Coordinates of C-alpha atoms and ligand atoms in Angstrom, one line a residue:
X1 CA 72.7 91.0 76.0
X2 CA 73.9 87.4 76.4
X3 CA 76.2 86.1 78.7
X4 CA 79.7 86.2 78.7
X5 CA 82.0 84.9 81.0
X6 CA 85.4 86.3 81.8
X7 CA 88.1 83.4 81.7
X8 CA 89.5 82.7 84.6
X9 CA 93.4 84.7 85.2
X10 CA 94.4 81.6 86.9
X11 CA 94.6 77.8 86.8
X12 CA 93.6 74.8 89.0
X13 CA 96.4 73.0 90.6
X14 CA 94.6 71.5 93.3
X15 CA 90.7 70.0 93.6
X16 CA 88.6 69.1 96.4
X17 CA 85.9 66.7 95.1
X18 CA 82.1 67.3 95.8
X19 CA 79.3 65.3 96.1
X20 CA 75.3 65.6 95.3
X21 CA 72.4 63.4 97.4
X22 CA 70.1 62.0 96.1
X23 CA 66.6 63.9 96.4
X24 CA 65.1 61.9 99.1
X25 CA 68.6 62.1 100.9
X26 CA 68.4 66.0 100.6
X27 CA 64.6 65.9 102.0
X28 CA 66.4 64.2 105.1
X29 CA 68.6 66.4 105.7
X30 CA 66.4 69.5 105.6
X31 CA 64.6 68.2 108.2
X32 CA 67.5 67.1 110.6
X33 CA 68.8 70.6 110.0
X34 CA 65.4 72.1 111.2
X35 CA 65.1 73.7 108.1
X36 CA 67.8 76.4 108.5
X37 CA 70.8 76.2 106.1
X38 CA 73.5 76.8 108.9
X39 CA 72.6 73.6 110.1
X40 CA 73.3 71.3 106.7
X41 CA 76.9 69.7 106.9
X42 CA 79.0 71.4 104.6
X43 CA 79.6 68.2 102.3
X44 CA 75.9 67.6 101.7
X45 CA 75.7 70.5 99.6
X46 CA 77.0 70.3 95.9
X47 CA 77.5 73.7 95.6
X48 CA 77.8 75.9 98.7
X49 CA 76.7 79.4 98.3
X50 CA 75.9 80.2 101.8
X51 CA 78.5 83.1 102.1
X52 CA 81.7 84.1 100.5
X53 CA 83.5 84.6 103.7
X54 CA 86.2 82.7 104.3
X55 CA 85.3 80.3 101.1
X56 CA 87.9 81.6 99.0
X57 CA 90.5 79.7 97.3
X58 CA 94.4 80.7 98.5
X59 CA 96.7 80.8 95.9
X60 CA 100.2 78.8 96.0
X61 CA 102.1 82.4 97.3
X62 CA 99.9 81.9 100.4
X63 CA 99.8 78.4 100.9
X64 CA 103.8 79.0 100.7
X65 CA 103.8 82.1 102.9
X66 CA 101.9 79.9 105.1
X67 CA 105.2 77.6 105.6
X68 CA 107.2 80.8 106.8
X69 CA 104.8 81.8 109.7
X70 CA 106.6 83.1 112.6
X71 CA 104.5 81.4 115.6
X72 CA 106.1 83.5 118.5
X73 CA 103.8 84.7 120.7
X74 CA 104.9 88.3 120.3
X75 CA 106.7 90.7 117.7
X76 CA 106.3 87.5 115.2
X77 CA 107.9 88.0 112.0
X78 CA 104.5 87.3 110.1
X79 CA 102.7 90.5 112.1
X80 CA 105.4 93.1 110.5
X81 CA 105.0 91.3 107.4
X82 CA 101.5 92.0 107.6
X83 CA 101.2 95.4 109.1
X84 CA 103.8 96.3 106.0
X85 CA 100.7 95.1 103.7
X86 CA 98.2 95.9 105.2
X87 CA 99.8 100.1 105.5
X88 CA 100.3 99.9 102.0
X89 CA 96.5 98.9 100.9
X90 CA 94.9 101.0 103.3
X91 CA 97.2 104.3 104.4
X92 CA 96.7 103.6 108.1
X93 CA 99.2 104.6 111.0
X94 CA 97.5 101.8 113.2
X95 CA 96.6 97.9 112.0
X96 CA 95.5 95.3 114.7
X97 CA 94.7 92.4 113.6
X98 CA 91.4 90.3 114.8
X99 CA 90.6 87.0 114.3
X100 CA 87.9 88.1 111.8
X101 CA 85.3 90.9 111.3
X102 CA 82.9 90.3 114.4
X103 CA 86.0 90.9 117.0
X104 CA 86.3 94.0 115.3
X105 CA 82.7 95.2 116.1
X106 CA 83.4 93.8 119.2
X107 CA 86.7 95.2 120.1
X108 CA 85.6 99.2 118.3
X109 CA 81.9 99.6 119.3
X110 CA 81.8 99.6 123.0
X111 CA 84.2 102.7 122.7
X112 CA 81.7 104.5 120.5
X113 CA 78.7 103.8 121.8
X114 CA 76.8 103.5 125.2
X115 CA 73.3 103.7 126.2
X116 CA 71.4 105.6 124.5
X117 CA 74.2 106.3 122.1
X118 CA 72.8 105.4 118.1
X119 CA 75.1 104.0 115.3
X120 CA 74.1 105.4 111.3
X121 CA 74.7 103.2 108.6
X122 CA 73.9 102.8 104.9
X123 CA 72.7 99.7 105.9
X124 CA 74.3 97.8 108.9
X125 CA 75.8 94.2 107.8
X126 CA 73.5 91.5 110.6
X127 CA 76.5 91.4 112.8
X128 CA 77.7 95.3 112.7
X129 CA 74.3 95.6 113.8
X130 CA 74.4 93.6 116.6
X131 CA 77.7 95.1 118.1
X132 CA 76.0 98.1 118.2
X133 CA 73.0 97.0 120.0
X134 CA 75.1 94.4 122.5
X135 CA 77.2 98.2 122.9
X136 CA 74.0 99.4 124.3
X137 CA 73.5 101.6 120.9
X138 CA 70.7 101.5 118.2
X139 CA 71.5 101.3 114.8
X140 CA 69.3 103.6 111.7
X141 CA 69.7 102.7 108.5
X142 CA 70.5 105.9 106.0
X143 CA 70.8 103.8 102.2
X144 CA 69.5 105.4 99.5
X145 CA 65.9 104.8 97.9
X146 CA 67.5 104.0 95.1
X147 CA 68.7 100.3 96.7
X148 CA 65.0 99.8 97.2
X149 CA 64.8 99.7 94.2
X150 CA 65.8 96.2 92.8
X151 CA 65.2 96.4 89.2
X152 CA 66.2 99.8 89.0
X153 CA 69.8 99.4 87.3
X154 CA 72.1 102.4 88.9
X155 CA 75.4 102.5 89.5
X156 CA 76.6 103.0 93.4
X157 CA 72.9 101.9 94.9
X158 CA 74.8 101.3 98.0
X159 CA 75.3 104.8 99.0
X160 CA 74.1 106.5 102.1
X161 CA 71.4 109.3 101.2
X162 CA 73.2 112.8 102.9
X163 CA 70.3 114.3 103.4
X164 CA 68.3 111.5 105.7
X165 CA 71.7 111.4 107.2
X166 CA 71.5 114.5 108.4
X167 CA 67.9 114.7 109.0
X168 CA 68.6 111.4 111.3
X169 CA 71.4 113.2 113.4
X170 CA 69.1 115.8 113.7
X171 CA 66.3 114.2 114.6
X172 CA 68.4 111.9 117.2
X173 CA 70.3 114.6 118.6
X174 CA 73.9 115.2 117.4
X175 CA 75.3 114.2 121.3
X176 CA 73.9 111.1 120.5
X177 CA 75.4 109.6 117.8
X178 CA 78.2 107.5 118.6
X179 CA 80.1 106.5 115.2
X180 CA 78.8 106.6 111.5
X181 CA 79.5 102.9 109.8
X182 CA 79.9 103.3 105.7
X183 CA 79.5 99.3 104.6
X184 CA 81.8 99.0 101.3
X185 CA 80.4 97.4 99.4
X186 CA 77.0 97.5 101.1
X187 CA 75.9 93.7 101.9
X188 CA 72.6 94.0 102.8
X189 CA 71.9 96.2 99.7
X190 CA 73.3 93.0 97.7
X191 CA 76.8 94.2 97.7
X192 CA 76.2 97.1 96.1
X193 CA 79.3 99.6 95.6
X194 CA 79.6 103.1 97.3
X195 CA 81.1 106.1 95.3
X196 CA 84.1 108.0 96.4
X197 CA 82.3 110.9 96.1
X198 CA 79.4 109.7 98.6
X199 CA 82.1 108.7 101.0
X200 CA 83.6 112.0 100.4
X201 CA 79.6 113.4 101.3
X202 CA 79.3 111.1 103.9
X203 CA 82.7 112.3 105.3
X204 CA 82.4 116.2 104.8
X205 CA 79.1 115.6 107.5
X206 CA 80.9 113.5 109.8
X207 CA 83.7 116.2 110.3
X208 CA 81.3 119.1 110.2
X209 CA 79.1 117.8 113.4
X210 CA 82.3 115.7 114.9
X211 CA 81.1 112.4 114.6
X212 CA 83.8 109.5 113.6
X213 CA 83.4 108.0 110.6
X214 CA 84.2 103.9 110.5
X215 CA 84.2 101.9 107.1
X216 CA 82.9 98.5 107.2
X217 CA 85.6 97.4 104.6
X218 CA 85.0 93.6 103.7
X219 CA 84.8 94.0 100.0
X220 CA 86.9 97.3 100.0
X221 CA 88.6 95.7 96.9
X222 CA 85.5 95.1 94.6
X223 CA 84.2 99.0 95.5
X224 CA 87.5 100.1 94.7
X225 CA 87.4 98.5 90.9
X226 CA 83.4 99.5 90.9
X227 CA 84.7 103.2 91.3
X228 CA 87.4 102.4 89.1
X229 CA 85.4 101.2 86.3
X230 CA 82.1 103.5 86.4
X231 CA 83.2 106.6 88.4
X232 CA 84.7 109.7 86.5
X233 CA 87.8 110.6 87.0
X234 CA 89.0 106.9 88.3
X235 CA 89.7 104.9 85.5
X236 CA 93.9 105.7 85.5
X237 CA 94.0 104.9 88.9
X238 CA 95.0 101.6 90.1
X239 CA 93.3 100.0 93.1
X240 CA 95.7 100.9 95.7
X241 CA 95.6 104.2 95.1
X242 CA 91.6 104.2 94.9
X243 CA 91.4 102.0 98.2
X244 CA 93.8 104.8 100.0
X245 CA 91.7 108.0 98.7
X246 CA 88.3 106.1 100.1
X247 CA 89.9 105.3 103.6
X248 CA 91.8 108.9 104.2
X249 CA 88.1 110.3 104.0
X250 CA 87.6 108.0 106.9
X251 CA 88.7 108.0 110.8
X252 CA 88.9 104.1 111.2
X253 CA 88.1 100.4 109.9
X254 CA 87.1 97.3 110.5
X255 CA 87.5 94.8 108.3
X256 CA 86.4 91.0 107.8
X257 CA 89.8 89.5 106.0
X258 CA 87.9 86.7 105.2
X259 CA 86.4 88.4 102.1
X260 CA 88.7 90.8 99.9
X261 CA 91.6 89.6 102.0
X262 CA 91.1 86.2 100.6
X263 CA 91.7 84.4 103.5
X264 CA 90.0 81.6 105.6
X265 CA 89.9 83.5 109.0
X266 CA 91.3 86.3 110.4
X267 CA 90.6 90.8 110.4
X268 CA 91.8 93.8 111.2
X269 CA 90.8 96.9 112.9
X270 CA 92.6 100.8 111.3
X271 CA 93.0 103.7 113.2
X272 CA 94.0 106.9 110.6
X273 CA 96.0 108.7 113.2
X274 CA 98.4 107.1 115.4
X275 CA 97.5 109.7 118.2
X276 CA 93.9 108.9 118.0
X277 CA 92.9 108.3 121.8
X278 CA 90.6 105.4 120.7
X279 CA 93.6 103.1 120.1
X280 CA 94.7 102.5 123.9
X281 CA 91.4 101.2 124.1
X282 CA 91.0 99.0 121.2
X283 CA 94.7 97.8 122.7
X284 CA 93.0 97.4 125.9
X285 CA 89.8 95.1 124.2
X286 CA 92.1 93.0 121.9
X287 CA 94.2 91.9 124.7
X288 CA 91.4 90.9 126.8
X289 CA 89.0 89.1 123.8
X290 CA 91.5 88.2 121.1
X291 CA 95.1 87.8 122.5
X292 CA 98.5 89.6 122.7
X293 CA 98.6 92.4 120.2
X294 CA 100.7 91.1 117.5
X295 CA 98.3 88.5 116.8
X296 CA 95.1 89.3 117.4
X297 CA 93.7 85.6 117.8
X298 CA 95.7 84.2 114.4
X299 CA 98.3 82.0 114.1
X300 CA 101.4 83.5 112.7
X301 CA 100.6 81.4 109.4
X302 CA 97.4 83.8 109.0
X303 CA 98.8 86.7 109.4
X304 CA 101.0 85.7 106.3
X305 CA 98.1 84.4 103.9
X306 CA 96.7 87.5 104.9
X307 CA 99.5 89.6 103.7
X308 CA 99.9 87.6 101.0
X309 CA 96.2 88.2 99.9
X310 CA 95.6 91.5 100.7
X311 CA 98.1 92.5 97.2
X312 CA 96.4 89.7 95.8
X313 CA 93.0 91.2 95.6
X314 CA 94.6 94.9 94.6
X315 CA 95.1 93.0 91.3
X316 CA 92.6 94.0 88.7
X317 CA 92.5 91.0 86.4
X318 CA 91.5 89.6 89.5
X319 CA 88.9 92.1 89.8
X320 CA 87.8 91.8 86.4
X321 CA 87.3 88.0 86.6
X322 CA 85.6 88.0 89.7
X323 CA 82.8 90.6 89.0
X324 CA 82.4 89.1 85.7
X325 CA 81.7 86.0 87.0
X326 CA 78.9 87.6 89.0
X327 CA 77.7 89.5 86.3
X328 CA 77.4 86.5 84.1
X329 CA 75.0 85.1 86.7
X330 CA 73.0 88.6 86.8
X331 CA 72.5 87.9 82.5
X332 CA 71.8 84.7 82.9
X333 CA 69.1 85.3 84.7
X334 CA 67.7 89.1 82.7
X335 CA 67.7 85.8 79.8
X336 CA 65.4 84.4 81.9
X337 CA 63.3 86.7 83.8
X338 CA 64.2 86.6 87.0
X339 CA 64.5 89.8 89.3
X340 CA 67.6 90.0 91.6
X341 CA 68.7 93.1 92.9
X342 CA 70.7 94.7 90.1
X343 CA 73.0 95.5 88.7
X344 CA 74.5 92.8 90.6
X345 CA 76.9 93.6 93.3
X346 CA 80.4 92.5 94.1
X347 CA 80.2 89.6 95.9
X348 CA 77.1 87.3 94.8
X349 CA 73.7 88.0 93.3
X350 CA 70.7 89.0 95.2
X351 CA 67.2 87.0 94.3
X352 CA 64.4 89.2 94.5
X353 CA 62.2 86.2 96.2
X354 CA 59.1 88.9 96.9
X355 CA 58.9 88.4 93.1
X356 CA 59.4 85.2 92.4
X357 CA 56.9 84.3 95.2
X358 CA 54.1 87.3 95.6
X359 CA 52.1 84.8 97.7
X360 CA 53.9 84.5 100.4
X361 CA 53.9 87.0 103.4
X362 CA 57.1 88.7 105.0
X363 CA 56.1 86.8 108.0
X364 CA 56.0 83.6 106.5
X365 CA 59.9 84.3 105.0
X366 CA 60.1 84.1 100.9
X367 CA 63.6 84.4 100.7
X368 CA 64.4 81.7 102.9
X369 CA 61.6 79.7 101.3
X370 CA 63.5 80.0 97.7
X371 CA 66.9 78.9 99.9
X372 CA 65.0 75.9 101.0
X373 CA 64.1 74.8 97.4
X374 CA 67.5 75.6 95.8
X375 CA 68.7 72.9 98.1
X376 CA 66.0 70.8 97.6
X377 CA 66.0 70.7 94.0
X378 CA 70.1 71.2 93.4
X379 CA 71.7 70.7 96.5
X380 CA 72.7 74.3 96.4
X381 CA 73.1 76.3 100.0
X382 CA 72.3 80.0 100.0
X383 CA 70.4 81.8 102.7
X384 CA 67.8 84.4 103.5
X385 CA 69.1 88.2 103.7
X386 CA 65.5 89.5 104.7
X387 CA 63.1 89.5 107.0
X388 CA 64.2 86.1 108.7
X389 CA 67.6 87.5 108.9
X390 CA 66.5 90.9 110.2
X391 CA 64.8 89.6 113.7
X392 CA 62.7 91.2 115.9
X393 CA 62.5 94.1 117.2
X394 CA 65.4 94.5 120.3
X395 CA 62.9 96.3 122.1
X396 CA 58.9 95.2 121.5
X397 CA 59.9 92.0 120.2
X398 CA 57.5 91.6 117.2
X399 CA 58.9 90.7 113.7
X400 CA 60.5 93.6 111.8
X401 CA 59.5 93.9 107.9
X402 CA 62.6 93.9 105.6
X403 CA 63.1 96.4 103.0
X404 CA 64.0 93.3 100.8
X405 CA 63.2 89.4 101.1
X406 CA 66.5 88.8 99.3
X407 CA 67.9 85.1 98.6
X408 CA 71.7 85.5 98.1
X409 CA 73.7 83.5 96.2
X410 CA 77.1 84.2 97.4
X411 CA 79.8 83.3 95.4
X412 CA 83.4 82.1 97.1
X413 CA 86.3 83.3 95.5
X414 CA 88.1 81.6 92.9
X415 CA 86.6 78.1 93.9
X416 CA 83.4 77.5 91.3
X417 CA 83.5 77.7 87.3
X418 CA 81.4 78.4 84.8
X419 CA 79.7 74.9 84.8
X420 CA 79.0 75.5 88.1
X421 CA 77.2 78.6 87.7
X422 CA 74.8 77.2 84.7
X423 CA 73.6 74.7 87.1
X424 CA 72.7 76.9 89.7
X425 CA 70.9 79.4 87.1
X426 CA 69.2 76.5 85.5
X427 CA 68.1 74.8 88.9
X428 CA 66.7 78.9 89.9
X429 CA 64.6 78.5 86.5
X430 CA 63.2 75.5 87.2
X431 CA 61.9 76.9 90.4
X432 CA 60.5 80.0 89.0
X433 CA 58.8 77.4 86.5
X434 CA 57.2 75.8 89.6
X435 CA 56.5 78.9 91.5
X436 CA 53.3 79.1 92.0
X437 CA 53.1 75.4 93.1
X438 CA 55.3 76.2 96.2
X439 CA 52.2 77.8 97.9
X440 CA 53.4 78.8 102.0
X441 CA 56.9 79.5 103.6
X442 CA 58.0 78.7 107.2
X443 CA 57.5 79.4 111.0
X444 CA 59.8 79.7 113.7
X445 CA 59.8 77.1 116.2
X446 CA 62.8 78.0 118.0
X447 CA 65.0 81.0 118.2
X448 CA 67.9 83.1 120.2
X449 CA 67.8 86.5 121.2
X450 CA 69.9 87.7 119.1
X451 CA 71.3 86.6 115.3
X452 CA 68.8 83.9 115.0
X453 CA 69.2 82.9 111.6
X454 CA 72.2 81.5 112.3
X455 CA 70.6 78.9 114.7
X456 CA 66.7 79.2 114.6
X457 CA 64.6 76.1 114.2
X458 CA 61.9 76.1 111.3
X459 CA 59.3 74.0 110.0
X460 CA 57.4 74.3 106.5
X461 CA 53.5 75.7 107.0
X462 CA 51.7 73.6 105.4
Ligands
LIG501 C1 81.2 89.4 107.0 C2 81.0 90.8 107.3 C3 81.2 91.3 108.6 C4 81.6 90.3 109.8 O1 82.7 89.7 109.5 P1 83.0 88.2 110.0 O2 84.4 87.9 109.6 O3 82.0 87.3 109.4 O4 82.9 88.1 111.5 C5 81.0 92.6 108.9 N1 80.6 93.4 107.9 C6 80.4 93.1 106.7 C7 79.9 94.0 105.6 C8 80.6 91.7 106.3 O5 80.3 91.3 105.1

């Protein structure tokens, strides 16, 4: 197969220039930043792949809608505007907005869970994972095998497997289980889709034993058109309608806006039945963490880009372009050898880095070494979704083992082109060239409780 790349269904009317270092200017850097990619500045990287959240280019109806937000402190314009969106995309009676995805973890969880209480997911995204622990809960991870898989081409490898699902609430005790979490698309799997008719598996359990089932909707969008496209049954529907089917299986949601809804901050939390009890609480929680309720910590001008977007990303030439473009990286790199986690997902691709670097041990971090040299060589930022990301253990303290030492490339929405993406594959190829010749990985020489990729301090072991 060779690569083909879906045109773009837009143009550019606007451009933000970049800049690349030089190599010995990069080399500085690293080591200022203590070798962890959160702590480059933004404009030393040429091409910034560190996440696709809140990276995403707004289109002229938002930056316009953007002019009409209502800034009153309460009963804005801009919230009906988007609780009128936001009830047609998802079906819900209740919509509070948050000022992005983590409030929403932060505002739901300590209603579900408690000490001793445990959270299942089909993988929990790193900071799903810690609301459920800072709630006092344990989170168990149900994915499939399959998503262990990473050259094993499937369709829907994010899926949670029923059966350990039920084994685990067995095995946990069904009074303990506070909330099941269904990530769509599954992040930490490489943003690989789920299947309405999993969710509709993964539902049918969670009604049978009582347990509430919570999407973790970020990419709700891309695992609508992946159903849409490779699901039977699907392909007449539009998005909308697919996006409503997957969330009426569901109790509740929280969502990070600043993916599928295409906008620079800002999220929501949806409660299915406006009688649910749980909502006097999450009223309770906003007011006391995010602000009045008809703002949820946004300005009145984000709560408009985020109506505006969330129709935006229900369109499917949209859809089309923007899994293309990620697929285009994925045959790229089958051209070339190099094992990701595939297919490739919806949001970015997902380096296989235990491949690419056999040598070097879990402990010693192979998916963030590859992120250190895709800077180094190319001035590209990306990070580590393994076993740096994953931590240690909240209760012996000793490094957990990742199922995957994944590097991600994520890719922002509607910001790079094709160009761009040719130099990130060929700067990857170089690297694989040279693998062997990058021999060790990194320690830790600093690092929080809790999260600590975000902030930890490395240094290369040499
Ligand atoms: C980004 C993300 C979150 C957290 O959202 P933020 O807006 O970054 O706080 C939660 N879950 C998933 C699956 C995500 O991708």
């Amino acid at each position: 197969m060779t690569a083909k790349y879906i045109p773009e269904p837009f143009r550019i009317k606007s451009v933000e220039p970049i800049k690349i270092l030089t190599p010995a200017e990069r080399e500085q850097k690293l080591r200022t930043a203590c070798y962890n990619m959160f702590h480059l500045a933004g404009e030393d990287c040429y091409i910034d792949l560190l996440t696709d959240s809140g990276t995403g280019a707004m289109s002229v109806h938002q930056w316009a809608s953007i002019m009409e937000g209502d800034e009153a402190y309460a009963g804005a314009k801009s919230y009906f505007k988007l609780m009128e969106s936001a009830k047609d995309v998802f079906g819900y009676d209740f919509i509070q907005p948050v000022h992005q995805g983590r409030a929403a973890e932060k505002v739901l969880m300590p209603l579900l869970l408690s000490e001793g209480k445990f959270a299942i997911s089909n993988l929990f995204f790193d900071t799903t994972r810690a609301h459920v622990i800072l709630s006092g809960g344990r989170p168990l991870d149900c994915v499939g095998e399959l998503a262990k898989k990473p050259k094993q081409r499937a369709p829907f490898k994010g899926n949670m497997d029923i059966a350990k699902m039920e084994e685990t609430i067995r095995q946990y005790g069904l009074q303990n289980i506070g909330v099941v979490v269904l990530t769509v698309t599954n992040n930490a799997a490489g943003g690989q889709p789920v299947s309405m008719q999993n969710v509709r598996d993964v539902a049918a359990v969670c009604r049978r034993y009582g347990i509430p089932l919570c999407i973790d909707a970020a990419r709700f969008a891309e695992n609508a058109y992946f159903i849409k496209r490779d699901e039977p049954g699907y392909s007449d529907k539009s998005i909308k309608e697919i996006t409503r089917e997957m969330f009426g299986l569901a109790d509740m949601f929280t969502l990070s806006a600043k993916k599928d809804g295409i906008v620079n901050i800002g999220g929501l939390v949806g409660v299915k039945d406006k009688n649910s009890s749980i909502i006097a609480g999450i009223k309770v929680n906003v007011i006391n963490n995010e602000g009045f309720i008809t703002y949820g910590g946004l300005a009145g001008r984000d709560l408009e880009a985020l109506a505006v977007g969330l129709q935006e990303v229900c369109d499917e030439h949209y859809l089309r372009y923007r899994v293309g473009q990620i697929e285009y990286v994925g045959a790229r790199l089958d051209e070339a050898g190099i094992a990701y986690q595939s297919p490739v997902g919806g949001h970015g691709v997902f380096i296989d880095a235990a491949e690419m670097f056999p040598h070097i041990a879990y402990t010693e971090f192979p998916a963030h070494t590859l992120a250190v040299e895709l800077y180094r060589r190319g001035g590209i930022r990306c990070c580590d979704i393994g076993s740096f990301m994953l931590g240690n253990d909240p209760d012996t303290g000793e490094q957990l083992k990742a199922e995957f030492e994944f590097t991600r490339l994520a890719i922002p929405r509607r910001v790079y082109t094709q160009a761009h993406l040719d130099y990130v594959v060929d700067t990857i190829i170089k690297i694989k060239e040279d693998a062997k010749n990058i021999r060790r990985g990194y320690r830790i020489i600093w690092e929080p409780d809790l999260m600590r990729h975000f902030q930890a301090h490395l240094e290369p072991i040499i």
